[in-house]
Amino acid sequence: MKTTEKNNENNISYLARSIKLGLGVALLVVCSAFISKSGVCLLGVVALYILVRSVFKIIRLSVGIIYSLLSVLFLLAVAAIIISFIL
């Protein structure tokens, strides 16, 4: 009984992955059809995709660094407040 429930849970997770993969492939087909109909150079589209993806990664990294610095400053402020009350 437990094995059947476990197998059903595993099948559900595979179903979600396959749906996501299928939607990704469908989006790729639609985009490639649009690109071929518009006459845009495929290399240019790939270069633009890589550029946009890199910019988003740099922005995400910058936001992470800013949050890390803010958390360190917050911890230092809390430590300073605690030390000032002790002394």
N, CA and C of each residue as an Amber inpcrd file, in Angstrom:
protein
   261
   0.8240000  -1.1860000   0.0000000   0.0000000   0.0000000   0.0000000
   0.8740000   1.2570000   0.0000000   1.8930000   1.2600000   0.8730000
   2.7720000   2.4250000   0.9400000   3.5670000   2.5800000  -0.3520000
   3.9480000   1.4580000  -0.9510000   4.7120000   1.5390000  -2.2030000
   3.8700000   2.1330000  -3.3150000   2.6060000   1.8010000  -3.3570000
   1.7290000   2.3560000  -4.3870000   1.5870000   3.8620000  -4.2180000
   1.4240000   4.3210000  -2.9810000   1.3050000   5.7560000  -2.7350000
   2.5980000   6.4720000  -3.1050000   3.7330000   5.8520000  -2.7860000
   5.0130000   6.4640000  -3.1150000   5.1890000   6.5450000  -4.6280000
   4.8100000   5.4980000  -5.3580000   4.9110000   5.5160000  -6.8170000
   3.9980000   6.5760000  -7.4200000   2.8110000   6.7530000  -6.8580000
   1.9030000   7.7830000  -7.3540000   2.4910000   9.1700000  -7.1510000
   3.1440000   9.3950000  -5.9930000   3.7870000  10.6910000  -5.7500000
   4.9100000  10.9280000  -6.7460000   5.6900000   9.8990000  -7.0330000
   6.7750000  10.0350000  -8.0020000   6.2360000  10.3160000  -9.3970000
   5.1490000   9.6770000  -9.7760000   4.5600000   9.9190000 -11.0910000
   4.0400000  11.3410000 -11.2130000   3.5230000  11.8850000 -10.1330000
   3.0290000  13.2590000 -10.1680000   4.1790000  14.2300000 -10.3790000
   5.3160000  13.9980000  -9.7310000   6.4460000  14.9000000  -9.9170000
   6.9770000  14.7960000 -11.3510000   6.9860000  13.6000000 -11.9090000
   7.4180000  13.4530000 -13.2990000   6.4430000  14.1220000 -14.2550000
   5.1610000  14.1080000 -13.9070000   4.1500000  14.7510000 -14.7400000
   4.3930000  16.2570000 -14.8180000   4.7160000  16.8700000 -13.6870000
   4.9820000  18.3070000 -13.6870000   6.2160000  18.6340000 -14.5190000
   7.2310000  17.8110000 -14.4020000   8.4480000  18.0360000 -15.1860000
   8.1850000  17.8810000 -16.6760000   7.4060000  16.8810000 -17.0360000
   7.1410000  16.6660000 -18.4490000   6.2670000  17.7750000 -19.0280000
   5.3370000  18.2960000 -18.2320000   4.5190000  19.4210000 -18.6950000
   5.4010000  20.6450000 -18.9070000   6.3050000  20.9120000 -17.9670000
   7.2030000  22.0520000 -18.0960000   8.1010000  21.8940000 -19.3190000
   8.6240000  20.6980000 -19.5290000   9.4640000  20.4400000 -20.6960000
   8.6700000  20.5880000 -21.9880000   7.4490000  20.0900000 -22.0090000
   6.6080000  20.2100000 -23.1940000   6.2820000  21.6570000 -23.5300000
   5.9930000  22.4540000 -22.5060000   5.7200000  23.8740000 -22.7460000
   6.9730000  24.5970000 -23.2340000   8.1220000  24.2130000 -22.7140000
   9.3720000  24.8140000 -23.1780000   9.6480000  24.4990000 -24.6290000
   9.4080000  23.2490000 -25.0200000   9.6160000  22.8570000 -26.4170000
   8.6190000  23.5720000 -27.3240000   7.3670000  23.6870000 -26.8820000
   6.3590000  24.3890000 -27.6800000   6.7300000  25.8540000 -27.8610000
   7.2180000  26.4870000 -26.8020000   7.6540000  27.8810000 -26.8910000
   8.8430000  28.0160000 -27.8360000   9.7550000  27.0680000 -27.7820000
  10.9060000  27.0850000 -28.6820000  10.4660000  26.9510000 -30.1400000
   9.5090000  26.0900000 -30.4110000   9.0090000  25.9040000 -31.7750000
   8.3190000  27.1720000 -32.2770000   7.5050000  27.7840000 -31.4270000
   6.8130000  29.0060000 -31.8270000   7.8120000  30.1240000 -32.0920000
   8.8080000  30.2630000 -31.2240000   9.8190000  31.3070000 -31.4180000
  10.6470000  31.0590000 -32.6740000  11.0160000  29.8100000 -32.9160000
  11.8040000  29.5240000 -34.1130000  10.9810000  29.7510000 -35.3830000
   9.6840000  29.4500000 -35.3390000   8.8350000  29.7190000 -36.4940000
   8.7160000  31.2160000 -36.7390000   8.5650000  31.9790000 -35.6840000
   8.4830000  33.4330000 -35.8190000   9.7850000  34.0140000 -36.3700000
  10.9010000  33.5000000 -35.8870000  12.2030000  33.9910000 -36.3480000
  12.4130000  33.6630000 -37.8220000  12.0490000  32.4490000 -38.2060000
  12.2520000  32.0720000 -39.6140000  11.3290000  32.8530000 -40.5430000
  10.1190000  33.1780000 -40.1020000   9.1870000  33.9400000 -40.9360000
   9.6020000  35.4080000 -41.0530000  10.1960000  35.9540000 -39.9780000
  10.5510000  37.3670000 -40.0060000  11.8560000  37.6280000 -40.7460000
  12.6590000  36.6190000 -40.9580000  13.9000000  36.7800000 -41.7050000
  15.0520000  37.3330000 -40.8850000  14.9140000  37.3100000 -39.5700000
  15.9740000  37.7950000 -38.6920000  17.0670000  36.7310000 -38.6240000
  18.2960000  37.1750000 -38.5260000  19.4240000  36.2580000 -38.4370000
  19.3510000  35.4820000 -37.1200000  19.4700000  34.1810000 -37.2030000
  19.3850000  33.3350000 -36.0190000  20.5370000  33.6220000 -35.0590000
  21.7050000  33.9020000 -35.5860000  22.8590000  34.2020000 -34.7510000
  22.6240000  35.4810000 -33.9440000  21.9870000  36.4590000 -34.5400000
  21.6640000  37.6940000 -33.8320000  20.6880000  37.4580000 -32.6960000
  19.7190000  36.5970000 -32.9160000  18.7400000  36.2850000 -31.8750000
  19.4130000  35.5590000 -30.7110000  20.2890000  34.6350000 -31.0370000
  21.0110000  33.9090000 -29.9920000  21.9010000  34.8660000 -29.2020000
  22.5840000  35.7630000 -29.9000000  23.4400000  36.7400000 -29.2220000
  22.6140000  37.6480000 -28.3160000  21.4560000  38.0800000 -28.7820000
  20.5830000  38.9300000 -27.9700000  20.0830000  38.1770000 -26.7460000
  19.7460000  36.9070000 -26.9190000  19.2920000  36.0790000 -25.7980000
  20.3920000  35.9530000 -24.7490000  21.6150000  35.6830000 -25.1870000
  22.7330000  35.5440000 -24.2510000  22.9950000  36.8750000 -23.5370000
  22.9140000  37.9710000 -24.2690000  23.1330000  39.2860000 -23.6710000
  22.0830000  39.6000000 -22.6130000  20.8210000  39.3780000 -22.9220000
  19.7470000  39.6660000 -21.9720000  19.8650000  38.7690000 -20.7480000
  20.1660000  37.5040000 -20.9660000  20.3170000  36.5720000 -19.8510000
  21.4850000  36.9750000 -18.9540000  22.5790000  37.4180000 -19.5530000
  23.7370000  37.8530000 -18.7690000  23.4130000  39.1080000 -17.9640000
  22.6840000  40.0370000 -18.5660000  22.3100000  41.2570000 -17.8480000
  21.4270000  40.9110000 -16.6540000  20.4700000  40.0050000 -16.8330000
  19.6210000  39.6060000 -15.7170000  20.4190000  38.9300000 -14.6150000
  21.4030000  38.1170000 -14.9830000  22.2410000  37.4690000 -13.9730000
  23.0660000  38.4990000 -13.2140000  23.5880000  39.5030000 -13.9140000
  24.3710000  40.5510000 -13.2520000  23.4910000  41.3540000 -12.3050000
  22.2620000  41.6560000 -12.7260000  21.3340000  42.3900000 -11.8600000
  21.0070000  41.5630000 -10.6210000  20.7400000  40.2780000 -10.8120000
  20.4270000  39.4080000  -9.6800000  21.6070000  39.3130000  -8.7160000
  22.8150000  39.2230000  -9.2530000  24.0110000  39.1800000  -8.4190000
  24.1850000  40.4820000  -7.6500000  23.9460000  41.6180000  -8.3150000
  24.0720000  42.9220000  -7.6590000  23.0680000  43.0590000  -6.5200000
  21.8460000  42.6370000  -6.7480000  20.8230000  42.7100000  -5.6980000
  21.2190000  41.8130000  -4.5320000  21.7450000  40.6360000  -4.8120000
  22.1960000  39.7510000  -3.7390000  23.3280000  40.3520000  -2.9360000
  24.2650000  41.0120000  -3.6050000  25.3740000  41.6530000  -2.9010000
  24.8630000  42.8000000  -2.0400000  23.9410000  43.5900000  -2.5600000
  23.3840000  44.7040000  -1.7880000  22.6540000  44.1870000  -0.5460000
  21.8490000  43.1230000  -0.7000000  21.1590000  42.5580000   0.4530000
  22.1490000  42.0030000   1.4740000  23.2230000  41.4020000   1.0150000
  24.2310000  40.8810000   1.9340000  24.8910000  42.0120000   2.7100000
  25.2310000  43.0950000   2.0210000  25.8350000  44.2340000   2.7060000
  24.8720000  44.8620000   3.7140000  23.6060000  44.9670000   3.3250000
  22.6110000  45.5220000   4.2510000  22.4370000  44.6260000   5.4800000
  22.4660000  43.3260000   5.2960000  22.3230000  42.4300000   6.4490000
  23.5350000  42.5230000   7.3660000  24.7320000  42.6620000   6.8010000
  25.9310000  42.8290000   7.6310000  25.8520000  44.1430000   8.4000000
  25.4330000  45.2110000   7.7440000  25.2800000  46.4920000   8.4380000
  24.2400000  46.4130000   9.5540000  23.1500000  45.7150000   9.2990000
  22.1190000  45.5390000  10.3180000  22.6630000  44.7720000  11.5120000
  23.4090000  43.6970000  11.2560000  23.9880000  42.9240000  12.3510000
  24.9970000  43.7470000  13.1420000  25.7900000  44.5610000  12.4430000
  26.7420000  45.4310000  13.1410000  26.0110000  46.4660000  13.9890000
  24.9140000  47.0050000  13.4990000  24.1290000  47.9720000  14.2620000
  23.5270000  47.3180000  15.4980000  23.0160000  46.1170000  15.3600000
  22.4530000  45.4000000  16.5080000  23.5440000  45.1150000  17.5290000
  24.7110000  44.6850000  17.0440000  25.8250000  44.4160000  17.9630000
  26.2590000  45.6940000  18.6680000  26.2910000  46.8130000  17.9640000
  26.6710000  48.0850000  18.5800000  25.6620000  48.5170000  19.6360000
  24.3800000  48.3110000  19.3710000  23.3460000  48.6590000  20.3430000
  23.4740000  47.7840000  21.5860000  23.7070000  46.5020000  21.4030000
  23.8490000  45.5990000  22.5500000  25.0840000  45.9790000  23.3580000
  26.1850000  46.2810000  22.6930000  27.4100000  46.6560000  23.4170000
  27.2190000  47.9680000  24.1530000  26.4980000  48.9110000  23.5460000
  26.2710000  50.1900000  24.2280000  25.4140000  50.0310000  25.4690000
  24.4760000  49.0960000  25.4790000  23.6610000  48.8560000  26.6690000
  24.4570000  48.1310000  27.7360000  25.3940000  47.2860000  27.3340000
  26.2100000  46.5550000  28.3050000  27.1860000  47.5040000  28.9940000
  27.7940000  48.3840000  28.2270000  28.7730000  49.3010000  28.8090000
  28.0430000  50.4570000  29.4100000
